Each structure stands twice: as C-alpha cells, then as structure tokens.
C-alpha cells in the first residue's frame, strides 16, 4: 500500500515537473511587440523582403459582415504587385458582434487584443483587418462625413463594413465589392507608409490640408476617399474601378523597398 502511494506521489511529481519544463506558456510565446507600432512605421518591412519574406493577412469579421471574395483578392493582388513578398496568404475568423451601433478606435484595438491570432512570426509578417458591424464613432452623417476605414497600428486596420454596405445600397452605380476593394487598398496604402507616413515622399505631394494624403489627381490616396461621399463620387465616375496609386505614391513605395 505504501509502495503504491509512494509510486503515485513520484509519478505526480514527475508529471508536474515535466509539464513545467517542456510546456511553454502559449500566451507568453507570442511576441506582439513588433505589431504594436504606429501606422506606417513598418512600411519598409511590409514593402521589402529584408526582414519578412511572407505575409499572412487575418480577416476577422463580425458574423454576417464578411467582405466579398473579390475585394480580398484585389487587396492581395495590390500587395503582390507592390511588395516583395514570396507568399501572401489569407485566413478568416468569424467573430460575434460587440453589439454596438458605433465604435471607437480604442474599442477596436481592445477587440483586436482579444481576437487576433496572427502576429509577426519568423520570416512571416502578420496583418490584421477587422470588418466591423458598427460605424466609426467619429462619423458625422449630418455633414455627409462617414468613415469607411482606418489604420490604427503598423499592421492593423478596421473596415466599417456596415457603413460600406449602406453606401453601396444607395447607389446603382457602385457595388459593395467596389467600395470594399477601394477602401482596403486606400488603408493598405497608409500601412505601406503613404503619404509621408513611413515612406518619405520622393517629391513633395502631401495634401497640405490632409496629412498622410496625396494631392495628385486620380490617386487612391486622396483624402476624400476615406469618406463615403468622396468614395461614392469617385467610384461612380469610374464605373466602380478604383484609380490605384498615382505616379508619386508609387515612386515613394519603390524608394522604400517596394515595387
Ligand atoms: Zn486615408
Ligand atoms: Zn498619390
């Protein structure tokens, strides 16, 4: 009897110490520091392959508010066109609604901390995009100022999917997929450091009235495209297709390690 209890005790101690030695705390194992910098601060790391050869984009969406496949593939093509990544992959994660009509950037960031699973890891850079069912708390619909998307960290952006769908519904000339694709590309431009937000301007072309935006005509980084009315107008004029980056913005991306 004593022998058995001694054996059990020994076994128990062994199990305890073994699990202590071999198992790393999975929460501690993730180093999030590289993904907690400001928007544009990792432009070179996203554009070049000097530190990260691959990229994984985590698409986190509130149930019922998933983006269209075509918008995601347009974003992927844009990143493949402008960055030196060998492989860009996409994973999706459905989330419950936070149950809010409007949401602040701080609240979006709090949700990211709870839900994000993809961080920079080895030679792979992680990007996180949250598709919200709540609108931006800075919207002023009475002044026709509704925000379609925003960047808030070096590898993080939020897309106000409910706002995008409302906007597309109001116009026969544009689709949800058109607005999603153009918004994703505009916000990606900021993470790539445009304009003067981590990718220094080769020639001055920053809009004096709107920091981080471009003054070139027909460029995706123009300031009015972050708002619904400006975006709808531009897309309707171009029958749904986004203008892409202008010559000056592309020069900046190339000068900072991109293509
Ligand atoms: Zn913008
Ligand atoms: Zn531009």
Tab-separated table of C-alpha atoms and ligand atoms in Angstrom:
chain	number	residue	atom	x	y	z
A	1	UNK	CA	0.000	0.000	0.000
A	2	UNK	CA	2.752	2.377	0.970
A	3	UNK	CA	4.715	1.446	-2.109
A	4	UNK	CA	1.774	2.266	-4.322
A	5	UNK	CA	1.157	5.633	-2.715
A	6	UNK	CA	4.874	6.448	-2.985
A	7	UNK	CA	4.759	5.479	-6.632
A	8	UNK	CA	1.733	7.652	-7.225
A	9	UNK	CA	3.403	10.559	-5.427
A	10	UNK	CA	6.555	10.145	-7.515
A	11	UNK	CA	4.535	9.924	-10.675
A	12	UNK	CA	2.636	13.060	-9.719
A	13	UNK	CA	5.821	14.988	-9.002
A	14	UNK	CA	7.268	13.840	-12.289
A	15	UNK	CA	4.177	14.905	-14.193
A	16	UNK	CA	4.240	18.299	-12.513
A	17	UNK	CA	7.885	18.975	-13.166
A	18	UNK	CA	7.832	17.533	-16.658
A	19	UNK	CA	4.930	19.655	-17.717
A	20	UNK	CA	6.619	22.666	-16.164
A	21	UNK	CA	9.823	22.101	-18.095
A	22	UNK	CA	8.543	21.159	-21.504
A	23	UNK	CA	5.370	23.180	-21.950
A	24	UNK	CA	5.834	26.843	-22.744
A	25	UNK	CA	3.044	29.165	-21.773
A	26	UNK	CA	1.293	29.672	-25.146
A	27	UNK	CA	0.329	33.244	-24.272
A	28	UNK	CA	3.878	34.228	-23.375
A	29	UNK	CA	5.212	32.519	-26.508
A	30	UNK	CA	3.581	35.105	-28.785
A	31	UNK	CA	5.662	38.256	-29.083
A	32	UNK	CA	3.257	41.026	-30.030
A	33	UNK	CA	5.691	43.947	-29.708
A	34	UNK	CA	6.532	44.047	-33.431
A	35	UNK	CA	2.827	44.580	-34.213
A	36	UNK	CA	2.233	47.389	-31.726
A	37	UNK	CA	3.905	50.267	-33.558
A	38	UNK	CA	2.170	53.224	-35.177
A	39	UNK	CA	0.607	53.224	-38.657
A	40	UNK	CA	3.283	53.394	-41.380
A	41	UNK	CA	6.150	52.593	-39.008
A	42	UNK	CA	6.611	49.159	-40.593
A	43	UNK	CA	6.197	50.344	-44.188
A	44	UNK	CA	9.662	49.125	-45.181
A	45	UNK	CA	9.116	45.739	-43.503
A	46	UNK	CA	5.851	45.287	-45.412
A	47	UNK	CA	7.267	46.505	-48.744
A	48	UNK	CA	10.654	44.759	-48.778
A	49	UNK	CA	11.755	41.207	-48.086
A	50	UNK	CA	14.704	42.210	-45.925
A	51	UNK	CA	13.048	41.018	-42.698
A	52	UNK	CA	9.818	39.278	-43.735
A	53	UNK	CA	9.608	37.128	-46.877
A	54	UNK	CA	5.967	36.157	-46.477
A	55	UNK	CA	2.757	37.700	-45.230
A	56	UNK	CA	-0.387	36.324	-43.619
A	57	UNK	CA	-3.486	38.517	-43.543
A	58	UNK	CA	-6.011	37.677	-40.835
A	59	UNK	CA	-9.506	38.748	-41.871
A	60	UNK	CA	-11.625	38.980	-38.708
A	61	UNK	CA	-15.261	39.792	-39.397
A	62	UNK	CA	-18.412	40.110	-37.384
A	63	UNK	CA	-20.837	37.311	-38.303
A	64	UNK	CA	-22.903	38.424	-41.293
A	65	UNK	CA	-20.364	41.111	-42.269
A	66	UNK	CA	-17.720	39.136	-44.139
A	67	UNK	CA	-16.104	41.015	-47.025
A	68	UNK	CA	-16.588	39.803	-50.606
A	69	UNK	CA	-14.048	37.371	-52.033
A	70	UNK	CA	-13.348	39.709	-54.938
A	71	UNK	CA	-12.350	42.595	-52.639
A	72	UNK	CA	-9.966	40.352	-50.707
A	73	UNK	CA	-8.370	39.080	-53.890
A	74	UNK	CA	-7.978	42.675	-55.132
A	75	UNK	CA	-6.169	43.591	-51.918
A	76	UNK	CA	-3.957	40.539	-52.284
A	77	UNK	CA	-3.121	41.454	-55.891
A	78	UNK	CA	-2.248	45.008	-54.890
A	79	UNK	CA	0.108	43.765	-52.164
A	80	UNK	CA	1.649	41.235	-54.556
A	81	UNK	CA	2.128	43.997	-57.112
A	82	UNK	CA	3.796	46.467	-54.726
A	83	UNK	CA	5.661	44.365	-52.152
A	84	UNK	CA	8.488	41.843	-52.360
A	85	UNK	CA	6.706	39.002	-50.600
A	86	UNK	CA	7.140	35.430	-51.811
A	87	UNK	CA	3.811	34.283	-50.485
A	88	UNK	CA	0.774	36.198	-49.242
A	89	UNK	CA	-1.937	34.095	-47.642
A	90	UNK	CA	-5.280	34.923	-46.083
A	91	UNK	CA	-7.030	33.330	-43.113
A	92	UNK	CA	-10.518	34.192	-41.916
A	93	UNK	CA	-12.053	34.305	-38.476
A	94	UNK	CA	-15.709	34.920	-37.688
A	95	UNK	CA	-16.457	36.904	-34.525
A	96	UNK	CA	-19.579	37.676	-32.533
A	97	UNK	CA	-20.932	41.207	-32.768
A	98	UNK	CA	-19.816	43.507	-29.931
A	99	UNK	CA	-23.409	44.789	-30.039
A	100	UNK	CA	-22.666	48.469	-30.659
A	101	UNK	CA	-24.000	50.994	-33.163
A	102	UNK	CA	-20.743	52.939	-33.215
A	103	UNK	CA	-17.253	52.055	-32.102
A	104	UNK	CA	-14.063	53.965	-31.223
A	105	UNK	CA	-10.571	53.084	-32.397
A	106	UNK	CA	-9.661	52.204	-28.805
A	107	UNK	CA	-12.524	49.730	-28.655
A	108	UNK	CA	-11.454	48.242	-31.989
A	109	UNK	CA	-7.939	47.808	-30.588
A	110	UNK	CA	-9.300	46.171	-27.410
A	111	UNK	CA	-11.208	43.692	-29.603
A	112	UNK	CA	-8.041	43.019	-31.586
A	113	UNK	CA	-6.169	42.132	-28.386
A	114	UNK	CA	-8.865	39.572	-27.571
A	115	UNK	CA	-9.248	38.071	-31.020
A	116	UNK	CA	-6.124	38.450	-33.150
A	117	UNK	CA	-4.202	35.222	-33.689
A	118	UNK	CA	-1.698	36.166	-36.428
A	119	UNK	CA	1.377	38.167	-35.385
A	120	UNK	CA	4.824	38.561	-36.982
A	121	UNK	CA	6.497	35.201	-36.658
A	122	UNK	CA	9.905	34.221	-38.054
A	123	UNK	CA	10.105	35.485	-41.629
A	124	UNK	CA	6.331	35.957	-41.900
A	125	UNK	CA	4.656	39.298	-41.295
A	126	UNK	CA	1.141	39.253	-39.836
A	127	UNK	CA	-1.555	41.752	-40.823
A	128	UNK	CA	-4.945	42.111	-39.148
A	129	UNK	CA	-8.135	43.509	-40.713
A	130	UNK	CA	-11.322	43.834	-38.665
A	131	UNK	CA	-14.662	44.121	-40.507
A	132	UNK	CA	-16.994	45.950	-38.179
A	133	UNK	CA	-20.789	45.916	-37.973
A	134	UNK	CA	-20.596	49.200	-36.037
A	135	UNK	CA	-19.825	52.555	-37.624
A	136	UNK	CA	-16.961	54.851	-36.632
A	137	UNK	CA	-17.742	56.960	-33.581
A	138	UNK	CA	-16.244	59.960	-35.399
A	139	UNK	CA	-18.898	59.875	-38.148
A	140	UNK	CA	-20.958	62.996	-38.793
A	141	UNK	CA	-23.705	61.734	-41.107
A	142	UNK	CA	-25.434	65.137	-40.979
A	143	UNK	CA	-22.330	66.618	-42.657
A	144	UNK	CA	-22.066	63.675	-45.046
A	145	UNK	CA	-18.866	62.542	-43.314
A	146	UNK	CA	-18.889	58.802	-42.758
A	147	UNK	CA	-15.625	56.907	-42.403
A	148	UNK	CA	-15.127	53.743	-44.420
A	149	UNK	CA	-11.892	52.502	-42.885
A	150	UNK	CA	-8.930	53.422	-40.684
A	151	UNK	CA	-5.467	52.232	-39.736
A	152	UNK	CA	-4.549	52.304	-36.048
A	153	UNK	CA	-1.324	50.255	-35.730
A	154	UNK	CA	1.531	49.290	-38.055
A	155	UNK	CA	-0.200	46.069	-39.154
A	156	UNK	CA	-3.823	46.738	-38.157
A	157	UNK	CA	-6.812	48.260	-39.883
A	158	UNK	CA	-10.550	48.435	-39.422
A	159	UNK	CA	-13.095	48.439	-42.246
A	160	UNK	CA	-16.555	49.755	-41.365
A	161	UNK	CA	-18.418	47.093	-43.330
A	162	UNK	CA	-21.930	48.145	-42.300
A	163	UNK	CA	-21.189	51.721	-43.460
A	164	UNK	CA	-19.794	50.421	-46.765
A	165	UNK	CA	-22.910	48.327	-47.400
A	166	UNK	CA	-25.202	51.283	-46.684
A	167	UNK	CA	-23.214	53.436	-49.092
A	168	UNK	CA	-23.292	50.834	-51.882
A	169	UNK	CA	-27.027	50.280	-51.395
A	170	UNK	CA	-27.674	53.975	-52.023
A	171	UNK	CA	-26.121	53.962	-55.473
A	172	UNK	CA	-26.953	51.908	-58.529
A	173	UNK	CA	-23.524	52.656	-59.965
A	174	UNK	CA	-21.352	51.036	-57.287
A	175	UNK	CA	-21.298	47.671	-55.533
A	176	UNK	CA	-20.277	46.641	-52.040
A	177	UNK	CA	-17.283	44.838	-53.544
A	178	UNK	CA	-16.144	48.038	-55.336
A	179	UNK	CA	-16.230	50.106	-52.142
A	180	UNK	CA	-14.587	47.360	-50.075
A	181	UNK	CA	-11.763	46.928	-52.580
A	182	UNK	CA	-11.034	50.649	-52.859
A	183	UNK	CA	-11.219	51.153	-49.065
A	184	UNK	CA	-8.934	48.184	-48.370
A	185	UNK	CA	-6.422	49.497	-50.917
A	186	UNK	CA	-6.516	53.052	-49.502
A	187	UNK	CA	-5.931	51.817	-45.940
A	188	UNK	CA	-3.223	49.408	-47.136
A	189	UNK	CA	-1.559	52.454	-48.721
A	190	UNK	CA	-1.282	54.012	-45.261
A	191	UNK	CA	0.296	50.832	-43.833
A	192	UNK	CA	2.733	50.999	-46.770
A	193	UNK	CA	3.688	54.439	-45.474
A	194	UNK	CA	1.669	56.789	-47.730
A	195	UNK	CA	1.851	59.746	-47.751
A	196	UNK	CA	4.994	60.602	-45.767
A	197	UNK	CA	3.748	58.197	-43.100
A	198	UNK	CA	6.807	55.930	-43.044
A	199	UNK	CA	7.609	56.056	-46.758
A	200	UNK	CA	9.195	59.501	-47.257
A	201	UNK	CA	7.931	61.435	-50.278
A	202	UNK	CA	10.439	61.417	-53.148
A	203	UNK	CA	8.818	64.604	-54.488
A	204	UNK	CA	6.544	66.614	-52.221
A	205	UNK	CA	2.917	65.593	-52.870
A	206	UNK	CA	1.273	65.603	-49.469
A	207	UNK	CA	-2.092	67.347	-49.280
A	208	UNK	CA	-1.431	70.447	-47.117
A	209	UNK	CA	-4.942	70.209	-45.643
A	210	UNK	CA	-4.953	66.465	-45.002
A	211	UNK	CA	-1.814	64.875	-43.528
A	212	UNK	CA	-0.879	61.425	-44.905
A	213	UNK	CA	-2.895	62.016	-48.077
A	214	UNK	CA	-1.932	62.764	-51.655
A	215	UNK	CA	-2.556	65.903	-53.700
A	216	UNK	CA	-2.173	64.192	-57.069
A	217	UNK	CA	-5.364	63.932	-59.103
A	218	UNK	CA	-6.664	60.433	-59.763
A	219	UNK	CA	-4.747	58.794	-56.887
A	220	UNK	CA	-6.232	56.316	-54.455
A	221	UNK	CA	-4.556	58.149	-51.559
A	222	UNK	CA	-6.569	61.341	-51.970
A	223	UNK	CA	-8.124	62.442	-48.667
A	224	UNK	CA	-11.733	62.497	-49.866
A	225	UNK	CA	-11.605	58.729	-50.461
A	226	UNK	CA	-11.575	57.960	-46.747
A	227	UNK	CA	-15.133	59.273	-46.553
A	228	UNK	CA	-18.246	57.732	-48.036
A	229	UNK	CA	-19.349	60.678	-50.164
A	230	UNK	CA	-15.935	61.169	-51.814
A	231	UNK	CA	-15.521	57.458	-52.412
A	232	UNK	CA	-19.004	57.050	-53.912
A	233	UNK	CA	-18.426	60.005	-56.244
A	234	UNK	CA	-15.054	58.734	-57.439
A	235	UNK	CA	-16.207	55.129	-57.932
A	236	UNK	CA	-19.386	56.161	-59.737
A	237	UNK	CA	-17.308	58.306	-62.113
A	238	UNK	CA	-15.014	55.363	-62.815
A	239	UNK	CA	-17.805	52.781	-63.014
A	240	UNK	CA	-16.692	51.006	-59.887
A	241	UNK	CA	-12.990	50.605	-60.574
A	242	UNK	CA	-10.516	52.170	-58.169
A	243	UNK	CA	-7.887	54.557	-59.573
A	244	UNK	CA	-4.928	52.807	-57.937
A	245	UNK	CA	-1.881	54.644	-56.623
A	246	UNK	CA	-0.698	57.673	-58.597
A	247	UNK	CA	2.803	58.109	-60.018
A	248	UNK	CA	4.163	59.983	-56.978
A	249	UNK	CA	2.853	57.450	-54.461
A	250	UNK	CA	4.370	54.579	-56.466
A	251	UNK	CA	7.731	56.410	-56.506
A	252	UNK	CA	7.613	56.595	-52.692
A	253	UNK	CA	6.831	52.877	-52.366
A	254	UNK	CA	9.719	51.953	-54.684
A	255	UNK	CA	12.113	54.230	-52.817
A	256	UNK	CA	11.212	52.494	-49.541
A	257	UNK	CA	11.845	48.927	-50.684
A	258	UNK	CA	8.668	48.213	-52.642
A	259	UNK	CA	7.929	47.553	-56.314
B	1	LIG	ZN1	-6.638	57.872	-45.631
B	2	LIG	ZN1	-0.742	59.606	-54.663
